[in-house]
PDB file of N, CA and C in Angstrom:
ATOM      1  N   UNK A   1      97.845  63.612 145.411  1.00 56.00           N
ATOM      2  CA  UNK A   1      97.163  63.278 144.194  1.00 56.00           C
ATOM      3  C   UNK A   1      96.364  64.487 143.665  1.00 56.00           C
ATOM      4  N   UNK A   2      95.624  65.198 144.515  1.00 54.00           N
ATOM      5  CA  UNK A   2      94.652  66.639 144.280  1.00 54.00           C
ATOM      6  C   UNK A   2      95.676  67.474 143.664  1.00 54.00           C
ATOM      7  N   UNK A   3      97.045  67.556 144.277  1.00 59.00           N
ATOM      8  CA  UNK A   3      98.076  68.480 143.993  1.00 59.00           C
ATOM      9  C   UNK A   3      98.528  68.210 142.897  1.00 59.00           C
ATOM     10  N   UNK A   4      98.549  67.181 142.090  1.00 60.00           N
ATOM     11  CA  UNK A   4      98.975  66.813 140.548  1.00 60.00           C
ATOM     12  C   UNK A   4      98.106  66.838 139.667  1.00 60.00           C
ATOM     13  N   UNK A   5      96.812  66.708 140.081  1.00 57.00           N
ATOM     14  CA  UNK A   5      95.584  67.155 139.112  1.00 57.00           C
ATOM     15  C   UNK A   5      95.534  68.674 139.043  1.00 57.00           C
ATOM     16  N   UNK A   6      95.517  69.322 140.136  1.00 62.00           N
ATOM     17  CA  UNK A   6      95.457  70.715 139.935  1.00 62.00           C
ATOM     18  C   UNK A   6      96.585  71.331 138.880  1.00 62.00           C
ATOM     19  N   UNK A   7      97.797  70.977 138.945  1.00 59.00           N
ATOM     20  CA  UNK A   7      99.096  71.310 138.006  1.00 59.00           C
ATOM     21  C   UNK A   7      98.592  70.930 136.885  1.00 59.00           C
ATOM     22  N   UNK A   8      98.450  69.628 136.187  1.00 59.00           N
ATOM     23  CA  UNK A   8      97.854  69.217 135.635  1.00 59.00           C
ATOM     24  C   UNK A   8      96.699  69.857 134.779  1.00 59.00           C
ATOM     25  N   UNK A   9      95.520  70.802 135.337  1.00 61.00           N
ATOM     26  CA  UNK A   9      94.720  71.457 134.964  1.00 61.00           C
ATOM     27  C   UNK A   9      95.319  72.352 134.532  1.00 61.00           C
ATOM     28  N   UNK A  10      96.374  73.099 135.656  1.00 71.00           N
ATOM     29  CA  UNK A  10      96.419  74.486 135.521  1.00 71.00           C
ATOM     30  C   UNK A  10      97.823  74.148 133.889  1.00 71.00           C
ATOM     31  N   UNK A  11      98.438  73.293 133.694  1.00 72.00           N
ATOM     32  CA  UNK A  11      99.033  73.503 132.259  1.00 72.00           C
ATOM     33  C   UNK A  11      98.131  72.928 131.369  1.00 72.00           C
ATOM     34  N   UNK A  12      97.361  72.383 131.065  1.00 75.00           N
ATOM     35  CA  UNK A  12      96.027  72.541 130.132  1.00 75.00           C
ATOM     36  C   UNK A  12      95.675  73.564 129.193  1.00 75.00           C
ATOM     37  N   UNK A  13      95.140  73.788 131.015  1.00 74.00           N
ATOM     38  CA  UNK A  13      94.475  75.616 130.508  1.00 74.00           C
ATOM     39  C   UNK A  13      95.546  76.273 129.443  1.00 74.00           C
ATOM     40  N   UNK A  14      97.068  75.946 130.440  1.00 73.00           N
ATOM     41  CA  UNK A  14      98.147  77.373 129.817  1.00 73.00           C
ATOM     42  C   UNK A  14      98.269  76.988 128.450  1.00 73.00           C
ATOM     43  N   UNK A  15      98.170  75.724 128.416  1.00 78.00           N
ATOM     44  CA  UNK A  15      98.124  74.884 126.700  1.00 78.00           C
ATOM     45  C   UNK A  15      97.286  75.734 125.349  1.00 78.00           C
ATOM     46  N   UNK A  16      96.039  75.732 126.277  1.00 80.00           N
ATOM     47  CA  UNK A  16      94.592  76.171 125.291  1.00 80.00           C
ATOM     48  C   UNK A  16      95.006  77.405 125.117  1.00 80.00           C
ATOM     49  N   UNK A  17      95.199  78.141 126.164  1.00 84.00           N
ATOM     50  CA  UNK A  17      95.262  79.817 126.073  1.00 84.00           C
ATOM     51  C   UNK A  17      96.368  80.213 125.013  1.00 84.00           C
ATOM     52  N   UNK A  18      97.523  79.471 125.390  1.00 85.00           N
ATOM     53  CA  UNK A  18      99.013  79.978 124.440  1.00 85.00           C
ATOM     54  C   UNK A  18      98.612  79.476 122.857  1.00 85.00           C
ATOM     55  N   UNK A  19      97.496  78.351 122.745  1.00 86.00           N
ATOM     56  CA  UNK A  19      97.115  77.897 121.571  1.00 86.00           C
ATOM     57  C   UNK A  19      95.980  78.860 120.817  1.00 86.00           C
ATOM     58  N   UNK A  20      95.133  79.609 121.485  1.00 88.00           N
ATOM     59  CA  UNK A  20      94.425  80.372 121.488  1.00 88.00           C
ATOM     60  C   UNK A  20      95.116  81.887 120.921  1.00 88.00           C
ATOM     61  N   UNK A  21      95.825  82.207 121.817  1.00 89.00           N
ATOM     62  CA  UNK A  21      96.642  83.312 121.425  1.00 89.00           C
ATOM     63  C   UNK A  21      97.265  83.294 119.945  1.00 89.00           C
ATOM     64  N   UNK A  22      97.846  82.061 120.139  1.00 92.00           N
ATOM     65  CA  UNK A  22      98.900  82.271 118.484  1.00 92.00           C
ATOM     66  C   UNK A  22      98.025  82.129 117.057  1.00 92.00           C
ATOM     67  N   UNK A  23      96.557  81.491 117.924  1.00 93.00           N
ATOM     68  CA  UNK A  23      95.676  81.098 116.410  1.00 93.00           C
ATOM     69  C   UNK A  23      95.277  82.889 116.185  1.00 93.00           C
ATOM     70  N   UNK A  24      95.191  83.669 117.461  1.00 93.00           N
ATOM     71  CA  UNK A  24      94.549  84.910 117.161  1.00 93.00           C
ATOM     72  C   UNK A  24      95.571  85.739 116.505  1.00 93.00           C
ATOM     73  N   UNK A  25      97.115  85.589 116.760  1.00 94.00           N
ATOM     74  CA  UNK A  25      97.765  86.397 116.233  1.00 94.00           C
ATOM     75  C   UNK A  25      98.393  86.181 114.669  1.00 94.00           C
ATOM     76  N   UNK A  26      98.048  84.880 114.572  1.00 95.00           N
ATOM     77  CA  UNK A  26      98.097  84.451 113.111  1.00 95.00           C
ATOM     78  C   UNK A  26      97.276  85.225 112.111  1.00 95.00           C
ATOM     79  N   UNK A  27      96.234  84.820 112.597  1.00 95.00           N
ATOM     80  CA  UNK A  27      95.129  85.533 112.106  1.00 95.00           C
ATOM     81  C   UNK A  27      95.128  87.095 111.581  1.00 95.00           C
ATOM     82  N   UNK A  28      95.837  87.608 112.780  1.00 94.00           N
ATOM     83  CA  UNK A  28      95.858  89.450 112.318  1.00 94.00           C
ATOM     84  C   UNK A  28      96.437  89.464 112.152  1.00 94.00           C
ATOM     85  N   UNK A  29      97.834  89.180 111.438  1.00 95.00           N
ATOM     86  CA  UNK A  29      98.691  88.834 110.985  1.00 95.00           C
ATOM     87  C   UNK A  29      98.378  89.124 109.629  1.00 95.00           C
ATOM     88  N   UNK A  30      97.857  87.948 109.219  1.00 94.00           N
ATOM     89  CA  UNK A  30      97.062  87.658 107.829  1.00 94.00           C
ATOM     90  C   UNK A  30      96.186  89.079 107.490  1.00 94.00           C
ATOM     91  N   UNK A  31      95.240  89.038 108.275  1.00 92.00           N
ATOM     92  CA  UNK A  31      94.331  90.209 107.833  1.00 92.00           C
ATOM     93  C   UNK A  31      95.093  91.147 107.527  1.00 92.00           C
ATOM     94  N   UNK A  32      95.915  91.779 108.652  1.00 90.00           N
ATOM     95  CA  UNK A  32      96.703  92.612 107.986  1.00 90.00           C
ATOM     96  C   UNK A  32      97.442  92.529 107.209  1.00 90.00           C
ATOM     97  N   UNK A  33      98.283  91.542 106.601  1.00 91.00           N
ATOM     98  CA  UNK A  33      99.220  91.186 105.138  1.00 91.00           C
ATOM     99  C   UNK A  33      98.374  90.997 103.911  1.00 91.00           C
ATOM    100  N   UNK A  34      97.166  90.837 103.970  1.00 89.00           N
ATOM    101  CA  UNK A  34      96.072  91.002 102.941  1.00 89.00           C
ATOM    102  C   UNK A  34      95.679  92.685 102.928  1.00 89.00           C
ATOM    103  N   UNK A  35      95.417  92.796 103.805  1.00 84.00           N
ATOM    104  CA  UNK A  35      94.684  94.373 103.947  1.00 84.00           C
ATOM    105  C   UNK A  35      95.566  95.644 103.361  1.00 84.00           C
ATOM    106  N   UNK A  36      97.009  95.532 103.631  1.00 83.00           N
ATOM    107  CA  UNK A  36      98.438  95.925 102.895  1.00 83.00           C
ATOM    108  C   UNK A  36      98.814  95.725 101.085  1.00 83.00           C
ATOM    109  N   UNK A  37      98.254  94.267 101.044  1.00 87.00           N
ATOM    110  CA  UNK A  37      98.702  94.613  99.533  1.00 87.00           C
ATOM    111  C   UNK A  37      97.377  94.628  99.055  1.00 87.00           C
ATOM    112  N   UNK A  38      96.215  94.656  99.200  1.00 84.00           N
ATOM    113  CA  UNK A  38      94.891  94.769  98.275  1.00 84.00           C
ATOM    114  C   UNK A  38      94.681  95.937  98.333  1.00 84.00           C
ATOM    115  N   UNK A  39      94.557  96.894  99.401  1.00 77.00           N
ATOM    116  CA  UNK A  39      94.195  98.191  99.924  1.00 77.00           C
ATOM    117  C   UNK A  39      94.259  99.655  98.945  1.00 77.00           C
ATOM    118  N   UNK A  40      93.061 100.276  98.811  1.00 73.00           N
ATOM    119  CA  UNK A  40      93.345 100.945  97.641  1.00 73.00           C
ATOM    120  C   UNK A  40      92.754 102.818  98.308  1.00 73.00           C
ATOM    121  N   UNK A  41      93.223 103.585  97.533  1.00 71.00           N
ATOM    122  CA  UNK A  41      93.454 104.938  98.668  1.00 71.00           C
ATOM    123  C   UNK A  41      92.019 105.856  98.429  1.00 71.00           C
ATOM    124  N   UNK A  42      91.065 104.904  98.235  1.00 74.00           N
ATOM    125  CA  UNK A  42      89.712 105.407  97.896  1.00 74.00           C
ATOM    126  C   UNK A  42      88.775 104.817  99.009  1.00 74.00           C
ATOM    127  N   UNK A  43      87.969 106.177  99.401  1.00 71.00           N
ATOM    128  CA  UNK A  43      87.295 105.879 100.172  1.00 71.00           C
ATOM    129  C   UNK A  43      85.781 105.517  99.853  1.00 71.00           C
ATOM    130  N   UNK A  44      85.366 104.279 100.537  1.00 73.00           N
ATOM    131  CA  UNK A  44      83.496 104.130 100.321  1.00 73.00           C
ATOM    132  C   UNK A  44      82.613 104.034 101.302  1.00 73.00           C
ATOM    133  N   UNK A  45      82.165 104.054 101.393  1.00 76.00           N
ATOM    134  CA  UNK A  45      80.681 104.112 101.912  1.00 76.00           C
ATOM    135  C   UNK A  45      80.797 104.735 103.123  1.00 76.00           C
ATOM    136  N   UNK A  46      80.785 104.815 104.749  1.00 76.00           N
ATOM    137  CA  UNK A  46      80.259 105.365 105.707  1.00 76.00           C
ATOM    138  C   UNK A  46      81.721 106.136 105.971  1.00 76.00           C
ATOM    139  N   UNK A  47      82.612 105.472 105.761  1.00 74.00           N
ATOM    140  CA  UNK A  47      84.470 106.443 105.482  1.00 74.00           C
ATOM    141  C   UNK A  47      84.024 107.682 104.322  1.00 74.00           C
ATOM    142  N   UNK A  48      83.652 107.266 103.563  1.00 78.00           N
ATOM    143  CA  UNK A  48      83.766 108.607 102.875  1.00 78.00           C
ATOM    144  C   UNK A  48      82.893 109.957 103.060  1.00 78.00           C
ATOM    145  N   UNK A  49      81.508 108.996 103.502  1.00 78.00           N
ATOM    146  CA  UNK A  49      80.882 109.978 104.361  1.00 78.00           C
ATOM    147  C   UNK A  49      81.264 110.783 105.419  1.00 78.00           C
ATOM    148  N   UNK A  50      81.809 110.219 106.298  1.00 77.00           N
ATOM    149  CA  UNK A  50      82.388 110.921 107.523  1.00 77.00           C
ATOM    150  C   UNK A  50      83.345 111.857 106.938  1.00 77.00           C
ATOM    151  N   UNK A  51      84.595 111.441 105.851  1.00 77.00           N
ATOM    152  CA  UNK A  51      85.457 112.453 105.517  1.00 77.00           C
ATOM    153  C   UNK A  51      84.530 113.517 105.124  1.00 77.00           C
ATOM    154  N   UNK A  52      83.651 113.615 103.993  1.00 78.00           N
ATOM    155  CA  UNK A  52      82.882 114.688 103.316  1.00 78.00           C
ATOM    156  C   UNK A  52      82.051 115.446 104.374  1.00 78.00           C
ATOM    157  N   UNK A  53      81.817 115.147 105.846  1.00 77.00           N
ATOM    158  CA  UNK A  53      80.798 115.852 106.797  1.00 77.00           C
ATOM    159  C   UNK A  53      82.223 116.567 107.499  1.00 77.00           C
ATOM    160  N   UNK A  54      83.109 115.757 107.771  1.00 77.00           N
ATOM    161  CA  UNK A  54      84.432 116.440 108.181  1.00 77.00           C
ATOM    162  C   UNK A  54      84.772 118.258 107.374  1.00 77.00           C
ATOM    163  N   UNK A  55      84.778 117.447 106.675  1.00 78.00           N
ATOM    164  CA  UNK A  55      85.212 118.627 105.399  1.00 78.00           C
ATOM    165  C   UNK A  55      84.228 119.660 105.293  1.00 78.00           C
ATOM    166  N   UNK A  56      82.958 119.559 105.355  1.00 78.00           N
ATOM    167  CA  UNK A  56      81.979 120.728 105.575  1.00 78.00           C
ATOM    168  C   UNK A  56      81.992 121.303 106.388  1.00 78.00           C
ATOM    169  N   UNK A  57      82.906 121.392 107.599  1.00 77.00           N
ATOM    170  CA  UNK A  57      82.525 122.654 108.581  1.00 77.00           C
ATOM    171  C   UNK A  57      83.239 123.628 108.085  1.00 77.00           C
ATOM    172  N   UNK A  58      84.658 123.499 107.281  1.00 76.00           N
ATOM    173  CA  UNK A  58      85.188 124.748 106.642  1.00 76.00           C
ATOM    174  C   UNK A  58      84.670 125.049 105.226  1.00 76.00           C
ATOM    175  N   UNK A  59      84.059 126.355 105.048  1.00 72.00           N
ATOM    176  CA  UNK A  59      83.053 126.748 103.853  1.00 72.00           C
ATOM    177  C   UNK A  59      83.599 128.502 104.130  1.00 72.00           C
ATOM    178  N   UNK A  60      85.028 128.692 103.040  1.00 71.00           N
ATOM    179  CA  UNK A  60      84.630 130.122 102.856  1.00 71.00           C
ATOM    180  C   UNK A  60      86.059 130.730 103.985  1.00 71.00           C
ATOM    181  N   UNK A  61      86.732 129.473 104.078  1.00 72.00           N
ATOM    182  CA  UNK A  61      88.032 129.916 105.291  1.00 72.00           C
ATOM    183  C   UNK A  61      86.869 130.022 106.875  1.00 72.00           C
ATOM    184  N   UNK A  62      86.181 129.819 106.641  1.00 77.00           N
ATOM    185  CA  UNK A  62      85.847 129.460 108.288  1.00 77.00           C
ATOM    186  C   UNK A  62      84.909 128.623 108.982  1.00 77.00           C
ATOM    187  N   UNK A  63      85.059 128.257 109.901  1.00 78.00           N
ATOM    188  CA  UNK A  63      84.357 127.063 110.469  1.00 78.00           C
ATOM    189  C   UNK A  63      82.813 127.123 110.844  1.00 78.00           C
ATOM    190  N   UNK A  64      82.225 126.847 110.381  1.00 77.00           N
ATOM    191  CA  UNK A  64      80.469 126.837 111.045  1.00 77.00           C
ATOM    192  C   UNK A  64      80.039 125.521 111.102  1.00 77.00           C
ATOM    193  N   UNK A  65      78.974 125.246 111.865  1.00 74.00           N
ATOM    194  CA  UNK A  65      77.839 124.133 112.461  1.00 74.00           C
ATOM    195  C   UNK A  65      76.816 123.926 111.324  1.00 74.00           C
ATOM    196  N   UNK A  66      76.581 124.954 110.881  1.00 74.00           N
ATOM    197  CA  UNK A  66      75.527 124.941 109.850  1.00 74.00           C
ATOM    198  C   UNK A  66      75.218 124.414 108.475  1.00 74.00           C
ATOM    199  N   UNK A  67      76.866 124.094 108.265  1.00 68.00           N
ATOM    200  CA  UNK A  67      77.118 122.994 106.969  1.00 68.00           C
ATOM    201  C   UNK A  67      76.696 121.653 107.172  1.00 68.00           C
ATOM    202  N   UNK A  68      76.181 121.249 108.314  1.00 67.00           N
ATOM    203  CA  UNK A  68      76.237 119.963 108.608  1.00 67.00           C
ATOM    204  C   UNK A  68      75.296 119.620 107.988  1.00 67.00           C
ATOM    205  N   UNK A  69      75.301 118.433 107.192  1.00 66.00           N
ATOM    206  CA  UNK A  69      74.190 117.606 106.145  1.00 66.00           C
ATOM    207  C   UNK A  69      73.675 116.428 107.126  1.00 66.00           C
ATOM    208  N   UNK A  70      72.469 116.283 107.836  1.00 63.00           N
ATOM    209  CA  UNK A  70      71.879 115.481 108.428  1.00 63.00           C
ATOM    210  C   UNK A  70      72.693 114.804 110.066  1.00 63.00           C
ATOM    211  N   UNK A  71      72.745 114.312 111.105  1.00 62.00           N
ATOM    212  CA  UNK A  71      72.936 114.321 111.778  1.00 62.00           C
ATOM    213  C   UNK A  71      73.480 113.079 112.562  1.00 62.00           C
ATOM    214  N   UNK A  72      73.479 111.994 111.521  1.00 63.00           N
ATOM    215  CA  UNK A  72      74.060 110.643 111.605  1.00 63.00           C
ATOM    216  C   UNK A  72      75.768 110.545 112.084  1.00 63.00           C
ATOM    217  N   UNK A  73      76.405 109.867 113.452  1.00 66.00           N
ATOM    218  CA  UNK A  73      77.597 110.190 113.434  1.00 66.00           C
ATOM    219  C   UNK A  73      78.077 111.700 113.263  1.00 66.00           C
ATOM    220  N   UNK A  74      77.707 112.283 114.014  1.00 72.00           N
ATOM    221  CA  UNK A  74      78.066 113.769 114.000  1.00 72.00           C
ATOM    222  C   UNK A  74      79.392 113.918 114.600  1.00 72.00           C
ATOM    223  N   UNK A  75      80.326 113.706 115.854  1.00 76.00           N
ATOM    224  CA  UNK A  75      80.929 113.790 116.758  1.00 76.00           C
ATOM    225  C   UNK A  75      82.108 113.328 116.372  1.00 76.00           C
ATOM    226  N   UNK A  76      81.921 112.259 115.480  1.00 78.00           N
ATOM    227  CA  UNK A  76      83.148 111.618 114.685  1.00 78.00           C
ATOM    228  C   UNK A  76      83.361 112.740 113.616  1.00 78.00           C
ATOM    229  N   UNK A  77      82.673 112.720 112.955  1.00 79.00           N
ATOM    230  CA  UNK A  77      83.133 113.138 111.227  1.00 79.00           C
ATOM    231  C   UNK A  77      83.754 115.048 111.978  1.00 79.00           C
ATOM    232  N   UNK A  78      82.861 115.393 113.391  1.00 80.00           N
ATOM    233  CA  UNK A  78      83.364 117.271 113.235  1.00 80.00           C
ATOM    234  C   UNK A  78      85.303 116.184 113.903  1.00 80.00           C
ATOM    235  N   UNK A  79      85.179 115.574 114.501  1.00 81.00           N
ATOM    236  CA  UNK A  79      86.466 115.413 115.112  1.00 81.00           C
ATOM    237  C   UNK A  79      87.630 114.769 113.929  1.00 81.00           C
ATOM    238  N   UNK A  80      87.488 114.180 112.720  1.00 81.00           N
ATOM    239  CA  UNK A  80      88.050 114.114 111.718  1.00 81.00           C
ATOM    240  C   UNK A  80      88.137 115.705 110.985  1.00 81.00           C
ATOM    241  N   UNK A  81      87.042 116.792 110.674  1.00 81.00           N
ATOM    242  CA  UNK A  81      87.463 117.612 110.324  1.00 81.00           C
ATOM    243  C   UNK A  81      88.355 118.774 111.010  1.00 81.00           C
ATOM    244  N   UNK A  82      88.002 118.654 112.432  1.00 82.00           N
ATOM    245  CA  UNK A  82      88.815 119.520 112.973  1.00 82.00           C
ATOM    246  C   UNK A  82      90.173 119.041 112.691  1.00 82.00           C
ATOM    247  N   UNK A  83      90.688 117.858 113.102  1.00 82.00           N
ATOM    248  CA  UNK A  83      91.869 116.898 113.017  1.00 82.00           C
ATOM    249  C   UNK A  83      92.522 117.239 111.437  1.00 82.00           C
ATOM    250  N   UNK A  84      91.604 116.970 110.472  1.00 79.00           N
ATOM    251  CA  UNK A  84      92.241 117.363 109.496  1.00 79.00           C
ATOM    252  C   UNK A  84      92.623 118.821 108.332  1.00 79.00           C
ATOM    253  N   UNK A  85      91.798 119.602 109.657  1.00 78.00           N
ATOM    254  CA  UNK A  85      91.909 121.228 109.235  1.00 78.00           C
ATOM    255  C   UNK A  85      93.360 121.502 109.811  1.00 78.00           C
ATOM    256  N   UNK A  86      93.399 121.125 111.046  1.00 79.00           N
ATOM    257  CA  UNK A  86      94.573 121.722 111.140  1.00 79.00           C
ATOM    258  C   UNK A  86      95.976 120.967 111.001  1.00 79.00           C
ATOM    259  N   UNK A  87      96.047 120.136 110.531  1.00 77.00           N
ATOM    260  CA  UNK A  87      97.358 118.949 110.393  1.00 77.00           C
ATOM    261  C   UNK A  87      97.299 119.310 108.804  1.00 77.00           C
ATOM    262  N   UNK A  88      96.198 119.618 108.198  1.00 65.00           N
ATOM    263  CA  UNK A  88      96.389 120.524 106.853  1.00 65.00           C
ATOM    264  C   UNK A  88      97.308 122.022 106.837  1.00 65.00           C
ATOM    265  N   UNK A  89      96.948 122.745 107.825  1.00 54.00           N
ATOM    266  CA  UNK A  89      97.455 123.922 107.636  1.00 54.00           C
ATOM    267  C   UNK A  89      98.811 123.847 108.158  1.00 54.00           C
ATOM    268  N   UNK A  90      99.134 122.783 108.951  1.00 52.00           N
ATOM    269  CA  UNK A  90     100.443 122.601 109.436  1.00 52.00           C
ATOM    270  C   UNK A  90     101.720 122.248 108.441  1.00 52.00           C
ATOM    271  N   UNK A  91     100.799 121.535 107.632  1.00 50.00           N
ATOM    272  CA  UNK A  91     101.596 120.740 106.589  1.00 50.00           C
ATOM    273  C   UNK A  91     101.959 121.789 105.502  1.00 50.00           C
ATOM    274  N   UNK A  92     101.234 122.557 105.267  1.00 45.00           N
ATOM    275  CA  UNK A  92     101.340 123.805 104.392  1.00 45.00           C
ATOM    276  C   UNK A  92     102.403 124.820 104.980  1.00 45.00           C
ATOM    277  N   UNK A  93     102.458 125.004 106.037  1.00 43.00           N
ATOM    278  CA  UNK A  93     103.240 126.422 106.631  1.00 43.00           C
ATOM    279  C   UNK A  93     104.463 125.980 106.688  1.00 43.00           C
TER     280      UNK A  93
END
């Protein structure tokens, strides 16, 4: 009897979880099929910031520290500009 309750439990659970799963993948699903056709190639607020701090370490063909405008998210925005200094010059040559 213990041995048929336990089975019992244990497909439940597998019930909730596989029900769980498909509600989550529905979901991003959606987000992403919304996010695809609304999506527009302009950047705002803390994205565009990071691109524009990116973009300040090259001033003049070369790279310096000293362009940096305030110190918020630093580590991200130099690793977007490095990233996009040189996948720039790649694309060019």
């Amino acid at each position: 009897m213990f041995v048929k309750l336990k089975v019992l439990v244990r497909e439940t659970k597998l019930k909730e979880s596989k029900a769980k799963l498909l509600t989550w993948l529905i979901c991003t699903l959606l987000c992403f099929l919304i996010q695809n056709l609304f999506a527009t190639d302009e950047l705002i607020g803390d994205a565009a910031d990071y691109w524009a701090i990116g973009e300040s370490f090259w001033k003049d063909d070369g790279f310096t520290l000293l362009n940096i405008w305030g110190f918020r998210g630093y580590v991200f925005p130099l690793f977007l500009g490095v990233c996009n200094h040189y996948i720039d010059r790649k694309s060019v040559v």
